[in-house]
Amino acid sequence: MLNSLGIPQVGEQTAIDLAGWIADRWPPEGMDPGDWTALVARSLPTVTAEEFQEVPGIGAVVAASIAGYFGDPASAAVLADLVDAGVVAEPPARRVASGSGTAGPLAGKTVVVTGTLSGFDRAGAEEAVRAAGGRASGSVSKSTSYILAGENAGSKLARATELGVRWLDEEGFRRLLAGKRE
């Protein structure tokens, strides 16, 4: 639901990270989903940019954008209208607390998916990354751990090569997901 709000600077992965943080901050267990949605909608406008920086992967610029969005009275009114209309957010799975994120062969790793894959669509590959404890990203940077490159990978693969990021083909990705070293 967060991704559909059109929050500036917030894409799919940031929305997923933010949803996990929200579930940690306001645990939904034992609450009616409608009551939990209303609680979160009322509470988000009070969160500061500094607090949003607690979300893994969110820096000062994105945190300020999120705080500005939720702090805007017009956005608060939209959230209130959604709650009043009976819209219920599905509480996300709570994040597993550990030293470097969730457990799995990609724990603490950032993976960029690019090109055409034969055995995965992009969303499926990114979900496999998250299920293995990693973070899926849409852009290559110095903090990228791996790039999964299919056919016609293009500029992302070129950028990854410039930065010395290790790249995986689909077979190497499957081995990594299975916990085998590349």
Tab-separated table of N, CA and C in Angstrom:
chain	number	residue	atom	x	y	z
A	1	MET	N	0.820	-1.193	0.000
A	1	MET	CA	0.000	0.000	0.000
A	1	MET	C	0.867	1.262	0.000
A	2	LEU	N	1.977	1.244	0.720
A	2	LEU	CA	2.837	2.425	0.793
A	2	LEU	C	3.335	2.845	-0.582
A	3	ASN	N	3.686	1.871	-1.413
A	3	ASN	CA	4.202	2.182	-2.735
A	3	ASN	C	3.153	2.898	-3.584
A	4	SER	N	1.891	2.612	-3.351
A	4	SER	CA	0.820	3.217	-4.159
A	4	SER	C	0.482	4.647	-3.736
A	5	LEU	N	1.038	5.123	-2.633
A	5	LEU	CA	0.729	6.477	-2.166
A	5	LEU	C	1.456	7.560	-2.965
A	6	GLY	N	2.463	7.182	-3.724
A	6	GLY	CA	3.196	8.164	-4.516
A	6	GLY	C	4.089	9.074	-3.689
A	7	ILE	N	4.688	8.542	-2.651
A	7	ILE	CA	5.585	9.328	-1.798
A	7	ILE	C	6.850	9.618	-2.604
A	8	PRO	N	7.224	10.884	-2.739
A	8	PRO	CA	8.440	11.207	-3.498
A	8	PRO	C	9.663	10.484	-2.924
A	9	GLN	N	10.510	9.980	-3.807
A	9	GLN	CA	11.758	9.285	-3.464
A	9	GLN	C	11.539	7.853	-2.972
A	10	VAL	N	10.288	7.375	-2.930
A	10	VAL	CA	10.014	6.042	-2.396
A	10	VAL	C	9.565	5.118	-3.519
A	11	GLY	N	10.424	4.148	-3.816
A	11	GLY	CA	10.094	3.121	-4.790
A	11	GLY	C	9.674	1.846	-4.077
A	12	GLU	N	9.585	0.774	-4.836
A	12	GLU	CA	9.089	-0.482	-4.290
A	12	GLU	C	9.930	-0.999	-3.130
A	13	GLN	N	11.259	-1.044	-3.298
A	13	GLN	CA	12.106	-1.586	-2.228
A	13	GLN	C	12.055	-0.718	-0.978
A	14	THR	N	12.074	0.593	-1.152
A	14	THR	CA	12.006	1.481	0.013
A	14	THR	C	10.666	1.311	0.720
A	15	ALA	N	9.592	1.139	-0.052
A	15	ALA	CA	8.276	0.910	0.559
A	15	ALA	C	8.258	-0.390	1.351
A	16	ILE	N	8.915	-1.426	0.835
A	16	ILE	CA	8.995	-2.702	1.559
A	16	ILE	C	9.786	-2.521	2.860
A	17	ASP	N	10.919	-1.828	2.766
A	17	ASP	CA	11.733	-1.579	3.962
A	17	ASP	C	10.963	-0.751	4.987
A	18	LEU	N	10.253	0.267	4.510
A	18	LEU	CA	9.464	1.131	5.387
A	18	LEU	C	8.334	0.345	6.051
A	19	ALA	N	7.684	-0.531	5.288
A	19	ALA	CA	6.593	-1.339	5.856
A	19	ALA	C	7.103	-2.242	6.980
A	20	GLY	N	8.280	-2.836	6.790
A	20	GLY	CA	8.856	-3.672	7.854
A	20	GLY	C	9.160	-2.868	9.102
A	21	TRP	N	9.674	-1.662	8.909
A	21	TRP	CA	9.975	-0.774	10.037
A	21	TRP	C	8.690	-0.385	10.772
A	22	ILE	N	7.640	-0.100	10.008
A	22	ILE	CA	6.344	0.255	10.608
A	22	ILE	C	5.827	-0.899	11.457
A	23	ALA	N	5.925	-2.117	10.933
A	23	ALA	CA	5.443	-3.284	11.693
A	23	ALA	C	6.249	-3.496	12.965
A	24	ASP	N	7.537	-3.143	12.930
A	24	ASP	CA	8.356	-3.234	14.141
A	24	ASP	C	7.972	-2.148	15.147
A	25	ARG	N	7.704	-0.968	14.649
A	25	ARG	CA	7.405	0.185	15.522
A	25	ARG	C	6.013	0.086	16.130
A	26	TRP	N	5.046	-0.338	15.333
A	26	TRP	CA	3.665	-0.501	15.791
A	26	TRP	C	3.254	-1.935	15.496
A	27	PRO	N	3.644	-2.873	16.377
A	27	PRO	CA	3.366	-4.292	16.108
A	27	PRO	C	1.866	-4.562	15.937
A	28	PRO	N	1.504	-5.232	14.838
A	28	PRO	CA	0.087	-5.482	14.569
A	28	PRO	C	-0.489	-6.681	15.318
A	29	GLU	N	0.363	-7.491	15.936
A	29	GLU	CA	-0.118	-8.699	16.599
A	29	GLU	C	-1.174	-8.364	17.642
A	30	GLY	N	-2.251	-9.109	17.595
A	30	GLY	CA	-3.330	-8.945	18.565
A	30	GLY	C	-4.274	-7.787	18.267
A	31	MET	N	-4.035	-7.053	17.198
A	31	MET	CA	-4.897	-5.923	16.850
A	31	MET	C	-5.777	-6.284	15.667
A	32	ASP	N	-6.962	-5.728	15.662
A	32	ASP	CA	-7.811	-5.806	14.486
A	32	ASP	C	-7.093	-5.064	13.356
A	33	PRO	N	-7.027	-5.645	12.144
A	33	PRO	CA	-6.311	-4.983	11.050
A	33	PRO	C	-6.807	-3.557	10.753
A	34	GLY	N	-8.090	-3.316	10.891
A	34	GLY	CA	-8.616	-1.963	10.674
A	34	GLY	C	-8.141	-0.997	11.748
A	35	ASP	N	-8.106	-1.457	12.985
A	35	ASP	CA	-7.607	-0.612	14.078
A	35	ASP	C	-6.122	-0.339	13.919
A	36	TRP	N	-5.366	-1.373	13.468
A	36	TRP	CA	-3.936	-1.193	13.250
A	36	TRP	C	-3.696	-0.168	12.131
A	37	THR	N	-4.453	-0.270	11.063
A	37	THR	CA	-4.322	0.678	9.954
A	37	THR	C	-4.596	2.097	10.428
A	38	ALA	N	-5.640	2.268	11.228
A	38	ALA	CA	-5.978	3.601	11.746
A	38	ALA	C	-4.878	4.128	12.664
A	39	LEU	N	-4.327	3.268	13.510
A	39	LEU	CA	-3.230	3.667	14.404
A	39	LEU	C	-2.029	4.156	13.603
A	40	VAL	N	-1.641	3.390	12.602
A	40	VAL	CA	-0.485	3.761	11.783
A	40	VAL	C	-0.762	5.062	11.030
A	41	ALA	N	-1.957	5.191	10.461
A	41	ALA	CA	-2.305	6.406	9.708
A	41	ALA	C	-2.268	7.645	10.604
A	42	ARG	N	-2.697	7.501	11.858
A	42	ARG	CA	-2.653	8.630	12.802
A	42	ARG	C	-1.238	8.918	13.286
A	43	SER	N	-0.404	7.887	13.351
A	43	SER	CA	0.924	8.022	13.936
A	43	SER	C	1.985	8.504	12.957
A	44	LEU	N	1.895	8.134	11.693
A	44	LEU	CA	2.943	8.482	10.732
A	44	LEU	C	3.214	9.981	10.623
A	45	PRO	N	2.198	10.856	10.703
A	45	PRO	CA	2.507	12.291	10.610
A	45	PRO	C	3.370	12.828	11.751
A	46	THR	N	3.497	12.087	12.825
A	46	THR	CA	4.298	12.563	13.963
A	46	THR	C	5.748	12.083	13.916
A	47	VAL	N	6.079	11.229	12.948
A	47	VAL	CA	7.425	10.674	12.856
A	47	VAL	C	8.351	11.695	12.190
A	48	THR	N	9.526	11.887	12.775
A	48	THR	CA	10.484	12.860	12.256
A	48	THR	C	11.369	12.230	11.174
A	49	ALA	N	12.015	13.096	10.402
A	49	ALA	CA	12.956	12.612	9.388
A	49	ALA	C	14.067	11.793	10.039
A	50	GLU	N	14.521	12.211	11.201
A	50	GLU	CA	15.572	11.474	11.894
A	50	GLU	C	15.106	10.066	12.249
A	51	GLU	N	13.859	9.929	12.657
A	51	GLU	CA	13.332	8.604	12.982
A	51	GLU	C	13.211	7.745	11.725
A	52	PHE	N	12.819	8.338	10.598
A	52	PHE	CA	12.723	7.564	9.353
A	52	PHE	C	14.091	7.073	8.892
A	53	GLN	N	15.168	7.716	9.330
A	53	GLN	CA	16.504	7.255	8.969
A	53	GLN	C	16.863	5.938	9.657
A	54	GLU	N	16.058	5.511	10.624
A	54	GLU	CA	16.262	4.207	11.259
A	54	GLU	C	15.935	3.068	10.300
A	55	VAL	N	15.161	3.358	9.255
A	55	VAL	CA	14.782	2.340	8.284
A	55	VAL	C	16.026	1.955	7.479
A	56	PRO	N	16.347	0.659	7.417
A	56	PRO	CA	17.521	0.241	6.646
A	56	PRO	C	17.446	0.749	5.206
A	57	GLY	N	18.542	1.342	4.747
A	57	GLY	CA	18.607	1.805	3.370
A	57	GLY	C	18.067	3.195	3.131
A	58	ILE	N	17.542	3.844	4.164
A	58	ILE	CA	16.994	5.187	3.991
A	58	ILE	C	17.952	6.201	4.603
A	59	GLY	N	18.386	7.145	3.763
A	59	GLY	CA	19.276	8.206	4.207
A	59	GLY	C	18.507	9.488	4.460
A	60	ALA	N	19.256	10.563	4.661
A	60	ALA	CA	18.668	11.838	5.059
A	60	ALA	C	17.702	12.405	4.021
A	61	VAL	N	18.036	12.340	2.742
A	61	VAL	CA	17.192	12.938	1.702
A	61	VAL	C	15.852	12.211	1.603
A	62	VAL	N	15.908	10.887	1.547
A	62	VAL	CA	14.667	10.113	1.444
A	62	VAL	C	13.851	10.238	2.731
A	63	ALA	N	14.514	10.210	3.877
A	63	ALA	CA	13.807	10.352	5.159
A	63	ALA	C	13.092	11.694	5.230
A	64	ALA	N	13.736	12.759	4.764
A	64	ALA	CA	13.097	14.078	4.769
A	64	ALA	C	11.885	14.093	3.840
A	65	SER	N	11.993	13.414	2.713
A	65	SER	CA	10.872	13.339	1.781
A	65	SER	C	9.685	12.594	2.399
A	66	ILE	N	9.983	11.483	3.065
A	66	ILE	CA	8.914	10.690	3.702
A	66	ILE	C	8.264	11.492	4.826
A	67	ALA	N	9.080	12.119	5.667
A	67	ALA	CA	8.536	12.923	6.770
A	67	ALA	C	7.717	14.086	6.225
A	68	GLY	N	8.196	14.703	5.152
A	68	GLY	CA	7.448	15.797	4.541
A	68	GLY	C	6.118	15.338	3.987
A	69	TYR	N	6.108	14.173	3.366
A	69	TYR	CA	4.865	13.632	2.810
A	69	TYR	C	3.849	13.376	3.926
A	70	PHE	N	4.261	12.616	4.938
A	70	PHE	CA	3.316	12.272	6.008
A	70	PHE	C	2.978	13.465	6.888
A	71	GLY	N	3.872	14.444	6.974
A	71	GLY	CA	3.609	15.643	7.766
A	71	GLY	C	2.716	16.659	7.069
A	72	ASP	N	2.508	16.493	5.783
A	72	ASP	CA	1.656	17.395	5.013
A	72	ASP	C	0.188	17.140	5.398
A	73	PRO	N	-0.543	18.181	5.818
A	73	PRO	CA	-1.953	17.994	6.192
A	73	PRO	C	-2.797	17.360	5.085
A	74	ALA	N	-2.465	17.640	3.833
A	74	ALA	CA	-3.224	17.038	2.731
A	74	ALA	C	-3.022	15.524	2.697
A	75	SER	N	-1.792	15.071	2.932
A	75	SER	CA	-1.525	13.628	2.965
A	75	SER	C	-2.217	12.980	4.164
A	76	ALA	N	-2.175	13.650	5.301
A	76	ALA	CA	-2.856	13.123	6.494
A	76	ALA	C	-4.347	12.992	6.233
A	77	ALA	N	-4.913	13.960	5.510
A	77	ALA	CA	-6.339	13.907	5.183
A	77	ALA	C	-6.649	12.731	4.250
A	78	VAL	N	-5.759	12.484	3.285
A	78	VAL	CA	-5.953	11.343	2.381
A	78	VAL	C	-5.924	10.040	3.173
A	79	LEU	N	-4.954	9.907	4.078
A	79	LEU	CA	-4.885	8.699	4.905
A	79	LEU	C	-6.141	8.535	5.754
A	80	ALA	N	-6.610	9.624	6.340
A	80	ALA	CA	-7.836	9.572	7.152
A	80	ALA	C	-9.035	9.170	6.297
A	81	ASP	N	-9.108	9.716	5.080
A	81	ASP	CA	-10.203	9.357	4.173
A	81	ASP	C	-10.154	7.871	3.806
A	82	LEU	N	-8.962	7.342	3.588
A	82	LEU	CA	-8.829	5.915	3.281
A	82	LEU	C	-9.297	5.056	4.450
A	83	VAL	N	-8.894	5.440	5.653
A	83	VAL	CA	-9.327	4.695	6.849
A	83	VAL	C	-10.837	4.785	6.992
A	84	ASP	N	-11.396	5.991	6.829
A	84	ASP	CA	-12.845	6.181	6.944
A	84	ASP	C	-13.613	5.370	5.902
A	85	ALA	N	-13.007	5.180	4.726
A	85	ALA	CA	-13.645	4.411	3.657
A	85	ALA	C	-13.527	2.905	3.881
A	86	GLY	N	-12.808	2.515	4.932
A	86	GLY	CA	-12.684	1.097	5.253
A	86	GLY	C	-11.479	0.410	4.627
A	87	VAL	N	-10.553	1.173	4.062
A	87	VAL	CA	-9.337	0.569	3.504
A	87	VAL	C	-8.498	0.035	4.666
A	88	VAL	N	-8.075	-1.200	4.536
A	88	VAL	CA	-7.284	-1.847	5.577
A	88	VAL	C	-5.947	-2.267	4.967
A	89	ALA	N	-4.869	-1.788	5.548
A	89	ALA	CA	-3.533	-2.185	5.098
A	89	ALA	C	-3.230	-3.571	5.651
A	90	GLU	N	-2.670	-4.405	4.807
A	90	GLU	CA	-2.262	-5.727	5.272
A	90	GLU	C	-0.962	-5.562	6.043
A	91	PRO	N	-0.965	-5.906	7.327
A	91	PRO	CA	0.278	-5.757	8.093
A	91	PRO	C	1.376	-6.612	7.481
A	92	PRO	N	2.547	-6.011	7.255
A	92	PRO	CA	3.653	-6.789	6.684
A	92	PRO	C	4.228	-7.744	7.709
A	93	ALA	N	4.976	-8.702	7.221
A	93	ALA	CA	5.678	-9.600	8.123
A	93	ALA	C	6.702	-8.781	8.901
A	94	ARG	N	6.819	-9.059	10.171
A	94	ARG	CA	7.818	-8.360	10.986
A	94	ARG	C	9.195	-8.814	10.566
A	95	ARG	N	10.154	-7.901	10.626
A	95	ARG	CA	11.529	-8.230	10.280
A	95	ARG	C	12.137	-9.084	11.377
A	96	VAL	N	13.036	-9.962	10.988
A	96	VAL	CA	13.738	-10.795	11.947
A	96	VAL	C	14.929	-10.008	12.457
A	97	ALA	N	15.022	-9.874	13.771
A	97	ALA	CA	16.138	-9.125	14.348
A	97	ALA	C	17.381	-10.004	14.374
A	98	SER	N	18.450	-9.496	13.805
A	98	SER	CA	19.743	-10.172	13.872
A	98	SER	C	20.806	-9.144	13.575
A	99	GLY	N	22.047	-9.566	13.595
A	99	GLY	CA	23.142	-8.630	13.413
A	99	GLY	C	23.117	-7.886	12.100
A	100	SER	N	22.793	-8.520	10.993
A	100	SER	CA	22.887	-7.847	9.703
A	100	SER	C	21.643	-8.034	8.859
A	101	GLY	N	20.490	-8.150	9.458
A	101	GLY	CA	19.265	-8.316	8.687
A	101	GLY	C	18.763	-9.734	8.844
A	102	THR	N	17.847	-10.130	7.987
A	102	THR	CA	17.283	-11.458	8.085
A	102	THR	C	18.312	-12.503	7.685
A	103	ALA	N	18.110	-13.711	8.170
A	103	ALA	CA	19.029	-14.796	7.876
A	103	ALA	C	18.846	-15.257	6.440
A	104	GLY	N	19.859	-15.858	5.901
A	104	GLY	CA	19.786	-16.403	4.554
A	104	GLY	C	21.109	-16.204	3.840
A	105	PRO	N	21.262	-16.857	2.700
A	105	PRO	CA	22.530	-16.783	1.985
A	105	PRO	C	22.862	-15.388	1.455
A	106	LEU	N	21.879	-14.504	1.364
A	106	LEU	CA	22.136	-13.143	0.895
A	106	LEU	C	21.992	-12.107	2.010
A	107	ALA	N	22.007	-12.553	3.256
A	107	ALA	CA	21.863	-11.633	4.388
A	107	ALA	C	22.908	-10.525	4.298
A	108	GLY	N	22.432	-9.295	4.376
A	108	GLY	CA	23.314	-8.144	4.345
A	108	GLY	C	23.826	-7.770	2.964
A	109	LYS	N	23.382	-8.444	1.923
A	109	LYS	CA	23.849	-8.191	0.562
A	109	LYS	C	22.797	-7.413	-0.231
A	110	THR	N	23.264	-6.592	-1.165
A	110	THR	CA	22.388	-5.852	-2.063
A	110	THR	C	22.587	-6.385	-3.471
A	111	VAL	N	21.481	-6.704	-4.132
A	111	VAL	CA	21.526	-7.305	-5.466
A	111	VAL	C	20.704	-6.455	-6.429
A	112	VAL	N	21.274	-6.179	-7.601
A	112	VAL	CA	20.573	-5.489	-8.669
A	112	VAL	C	20.275	-6.521	-9.754
A	113	VAL	N	19.038	-6.539	-10.231
A	113	VAL	CA	18.617	-7.450	-11.294
A	113	VAL	C	18.480	-6.638	-12.577
A	114	THR	N	19.091	-7.141	-13.649
A	114	THR	CA	19.019	-6.429	-14.918
A	114	THR	C	19.019	-7.418	-16.077
A	115	GLY	N	18.461	-7.000	-17.176
A	115	GLY	CA	18.411	-7.853	-18.357
A	115	GLY	C	17.250	-8.832	-18.299
A	116	THR	N	17.190	-9.683	-19.308
A	116	THR	CA	16.116	-10.670	-19.433
A	116	THR	C	16.609	-12.008	-18.904
A	117	LEU	N	15.871	-12.568	-17.964
A	117	LEU	CA	16.205	-13.858	-17.364
A	117	LEU	C	15.257	-14.917	-17.907
A	118	SER	N	15.745	-16.132	-18.075
A	118	SER	CA	14.872	-17.184	-18.621
A	118	SER	C	14.001	-17.832	-17.559
A	119	GLY	N	14.481	-17.919	-16.318
A	119	GLY	CA	13.739	-18.627	-15.287
A	119	GLY	C	13.055	-17.754	-14.253
A	120	PHE	N	13.222	-16.442	-14.351
A	120	PHE	CA	12.627	-15.506	-13.404
A	120	PHE	C	12.115	-14.300	-14.179
A	121	ASP	N	11.038	-13.713	-13.706
A	121	ASP	CA	10.757	-12.351	-14.141
A	121	ASP	C	11.436	-11.459	-13.100
A	122	ARG	N	11.533	-10.179	-13.362
A	122	ARG	CA	12.267	-9.279	-12.461
A	122	ARG	C	11.689	-9.324	-11.044
A	123	ALA	N	10.368	-9.258	-10.918
A	123	ALA	CA	9.744	-9.267	-9.591
A	123	ALA	C	10.047	-10.573	-8.856
A	124	GLY	N	10.031	-11.685	-9.566
A	124	GLY	CA	10.324	-12.976	-8.949
A	124	GLY	C	11.762	-13.073	-8.475
A	125	ALA	N	12.689	-12.550	-9.279
A	125	ALA	CA	14.101	-12.560	-8.880
A	125	ALA	C	14.312	-11.672	-7.663
A	126	GLU	N	13.683	-10.504	-7.652
A	126	GLU	CA	13.831	-9.592	-6.511
A	126	GLU	C	13.205	-10.186	-5.252
A	127	GLU	N	12.093	-10.880	-5.392
A	127	GLU	CA	11.482	-11.536	-4.237
A	127	GLU	C	12.385	-12.653	-3.721
A	128	ALA	N	13.046	-13.380	-4.631
A	128	ALA	CA	13.983	-14.434	-4.215
A	128	ALA	C	15.149	-13.822	-3.433
A	129	VAL	N	15.605	-12.651	-3.848
A	129	VAL	CA	16.672	-11.955	-3.121
A	129	VAL	C	16.209	-11.639	-1.700
A	130	ARG	N	15.015	-11.055	-1.583
A	130	ARG	CA	14.497	-10.701	-0.252
A	130	ARG	C	14.270	-11.939	0.604
A	131	ALA	N	13.742	-13.015	0.002
A	131	ALA	CA	13.496	-14.245	0.754
A	131	ALA	C	14.804	-14.860	1.257
A	132	ALA	N	15.905	-14.589	0.545
A	132	ALA	CA	17.214	-15.109	0.955
A	132	ALA	C	17.935	-14.142	1.893
A	133	GLY	N	17.212	-13.116	2.378
A	133	GLY	CA	17.779	-12.197	3.356
A	133	GLY	C	18.448	-10.975	2.769
A	134	GLY	N	18.432	-10.834	1.442
A	134	GLY	CA	19.094	-9.710	0.794
A	134	GLY	C	18.165	-8.550	0.529
A	135	ARG	N	18.743	-7.520	-0.063
A	135	ARG	CA	17.994	-6.323	-0.433
A	135	ARG	C	18.083	-6.183	-1.943
A	136	ALA	N	16.938	-6.061	-2.609
A	136	ALA	CA	16.899	-5.837	-4.046
A	136	ALA	C	16.939	-4.338	-4.295
A	137	SER	N	17.773	-3.915	-5.232
A	137	SER	CA	17.890	-2.497	-5.555
A	137	SER	C	17.714	-2.321	-7.050
A	138	GLY	N	17.255	-1.154	-7.431
A	138	GLY	CA	17.061	-0.862	-8.844
A	138	GLY	C	18.239	-0.169	-9.482
A	139	SER	N	19.237	0.224	-8.687
A	139	SER	CA	20.369	0.939	-9.263
A	139	SER	C	21.682	0.417	-8.692
A	140	VAL	N	22.710	0.501	-9.500
A	140	VAL	CA	24.038	0.028	-9.124
A	140	VAL	C	24.791	1.146	-8.411
A	141	SER	N	25.442	0.795	-7.301
A	141	SER	CA	26.266	1.751	-6.569
A	141	SER	C	27.440	1.003	-5.945
A	142	LYS	N	28.291	1.733	-5.240
A	142	LYS	CA	29.429	1.108	-4.569
A	142	LYS	C	28.968	0.086	-3.532
A	143	SER	N	27.757	0.252	-3.014
A	143	SER	CA	27.278	-0.670	-1.982
A	143	SER	C	26.594	-1.911	-2.569
A	144	THR	N	26.522	-2.024	-3.888
A	144	THR	CA	25.931	-3.202	-4.519
A	144	THR	C	26.858	-4.394	-4.338
A	145	SER	N	26.319	-5.498	-3.853
A	145	SER	CA	27.107	-6.708	-3.636
A	145	SER	C	27.220	-7.545	-4.901
A	146	TYR	N	26.095	-7.694	-5.619
A	146	TYR	CA	26.045	-8.499	-6.832
A	146	TYR	C	25.104	-7.841	-7.829
A	147	ILE	N	25.358	-8.112	-9.103
A	147	ILE	CA	24.395	-7.776	-10.138
A	147	ILE	C	24.030	-9.085	-10.822
A	148	LEU	N	22.740	-9.375	-10.890
A	148	LEU	CA	22.233	-10.550	-11.594
A	148	LEU	C	21.937	-10.081	-13.003
A	149	ALA	N	22.734	-10.544	-13.961
A	149	ALA	CA	22.646	-10.036	-15.328
A	149	ALA	C	22.144	-11.101	-16.281
A	150	GLY	N	21.007	-10.796	-16.898
A	150	GLY	CA	20.475	-11.656	-17.944
A	150	GLY	C	20.861	-11.103	-19.305
A	151	GLU	N	20.201	-11.595	-20.357
A	151	GLU	CA	20.464	-11.099	-21.707
A	151	GLU	C	20.103	-9.623	-21.801
A	152	ASN	N	20.834	-8.896	-22.625
A	152	ASN	CA	20.592	-7.472	-22.857
A	152	ASN	C	20.659	-6.654	-21.570
A	153	ALA	N	21.651	-6.949	-20.738
A	153	ALA	CA	21.774	-6.280	-19.443
A	153	ALA	C	22.039	-4.781	-19.576
A	154	GLY	N	22.814	-4.368	-20.536
A	154	GLY	CA	22.988	-2.950	-20.823
A	154	GLY	C	23.792	-2.153	-19.819
A	155	SER	N	23.327	-0.911	-19.571
A	155	SER	CA	24.107	0.080	-18.819
A	155	SER	C	24.327	-0.297	-17.358
A	156	LYS	N	23.410	-1.018	-16.747
A	156	LYS	CA	23.613	-1.399	-15.340
A	156	LYS	C	24.809	-2.346	-15.207
A	157	LEU	N	24.929	-3.277	-16.140
A	157	LEU	CA	26.062	-4.196	-16.102
A	157	LEU	C	27.360	-3.434	-16.366
A	158	ALA	N	27.325	-2.489	-17.303
A	158	ALA	CA	28.516	-1.679	-17.578
A	158	ALA	C	28.929	-0.890	-16.332
A	159	ARG	N	27.963	-0.299	-15.644
A	159	ARG	CA	28.243	0.466	-14.425
A	159	ARG	C	28.803	-0.452	-13.334
A	160	ALA	N	28.215	-1.637	-13.184
A	160	ALA	CA	28.691	-2.592	-12.185
A	160	ALA	C	30.137	-2.991	-12.473
A	161	THR	N	30.460	-3.190	-13.745
A	161	THR	CA	31.819	-3.548	-14.134
A	161	THR	C	32.784	-2.419	-13.774
A	162	GLU	N	32.387	-1.176	-14.051
A	162	GLU	CA	33.205	-0.012	-13.687
A	162	GLU	C	33.505	0.018	-12.193
A	163	LEU	N	32.509	-0.330	-11.378
A	163	LEU	CA	32.642	-0.260	-9.921
A	163	LEU	C	33.255	-1.522	-9.317
A	164	GLY	N	33.495	-2.541	-10.148
A	164	GLY	CA	34.066	-3.783	-9.634
A	164	GLY	C	33.066	-4.661	-8.906
A	165	VAL	N	31.770	-4.472	-9.192
A	165	VAL	CA	30.727	-5.291	-8.568
A	165	VAL	C	30.724	-6.666	-9.229
A	166	ARG	N	30.650	-7.698	-8.410
A	166	ARG	CA	30.610	-9.056	-8.956
A	166	ARG	C	29.273	-9.294	-9.636
A	167	TRP	N	29.320	-9.964	-10.789
A	167	TRP	CA	28.063	-10.240	-11.469
A	167	TRP	C	27.796	-11.731	-11.496
A	168	LEU	N	26.515	-12.051	-11.525
A	168	LEU	CA	26.061	-13.431	-11.537
A	168	LEU	C	25.212	-13.669	-12.767
A	169	ASP	N	25.349	-14.856	-13.358
A	169	ASP	CA	24.369	-15.266	-14.346
A	169	ASP	C	23.275	-16.015	-13.564
A	170	GLU	N	22.273	-16.471	-14.275
A	170	GLU	CA	21.148	-17.106	-13.589
A	170	GLU	C	21.559	-18.371	-12.845
A	171	GLU	N	22.451	-19.153	-13.415
A	171	GLU	CA	22.909	-20.376	-12.751
A	171	GLU	C	23.659	-20.042	-11.458
A	172	GLY	N	24.519	-19.027	-11.507
A	172	GLY	CA	25.241	-18.606	-10.313
A	172	GLY	C	24.306	-18.067	-9.242
A	173	PHE	N	23.260	-17.373	-9.677
A	173	PHE	CA	22.252	-16.850	-8.749
A	173	PHE	C	21.538	-17.997	-8.041
A	174	ARG	N	21.155	-19.018	-8.784
A	174	ARG	CA	20.479	-20.172	-8.170
A	174	ARG	C	21.397	-20.881	-7.169
A	175	ARG	N	22.685	-21.004	-7.512
A	175	ARG	CA	23.630	-21.620	-6.574
A	175	ARG	C	23.745	-20.782	-5.304
A	176	LEU	N	23.820	-19.479	-5.476
A	176	LEU	CA	23.920	-18.585	-4.323
A	176	LEU	C	22.674	-18.688	-3.442
A	177	LEU	N	21.493	-18.738	-4.065
A	177	LEU	CA	20.238	-18.887	-3.301
A	177	LEU	C	20.222	-20.205	-2.523
A	178	ALA	N	20.844	-21.215	-3.077
A	178	ALA	CA	20.896	-22.521	-2.419
A	178	ALA	C	21.958	-22.566	-1.322
A	179	GLY	N	22.680	-21.447	-1.141
A	179	GLY	CA	23.681	-21.384	-0.094
A	179	GLY	C	25.033	-21.880	-0.512
A	180	LYS	N	25.222	-22.114	-1.819
A	180	LYS	CA	26.517	-22.565	-2.324
A	180	LYS	C	27.325	-21.353	-2.739
A	181	ARG	N	28.602	-21.389	-2.506
A	181	ARG	CA	29.493	-20.288	-2.880
A	181	ARG	C	29.528	-20.167	-4.394
A	182	GLU	N	29.669	-18.934	-4.877
A	182	GLU	CA	29.759	-18.724	-6.326
A	182	GLU	C	31.119	-19.036	-6.837
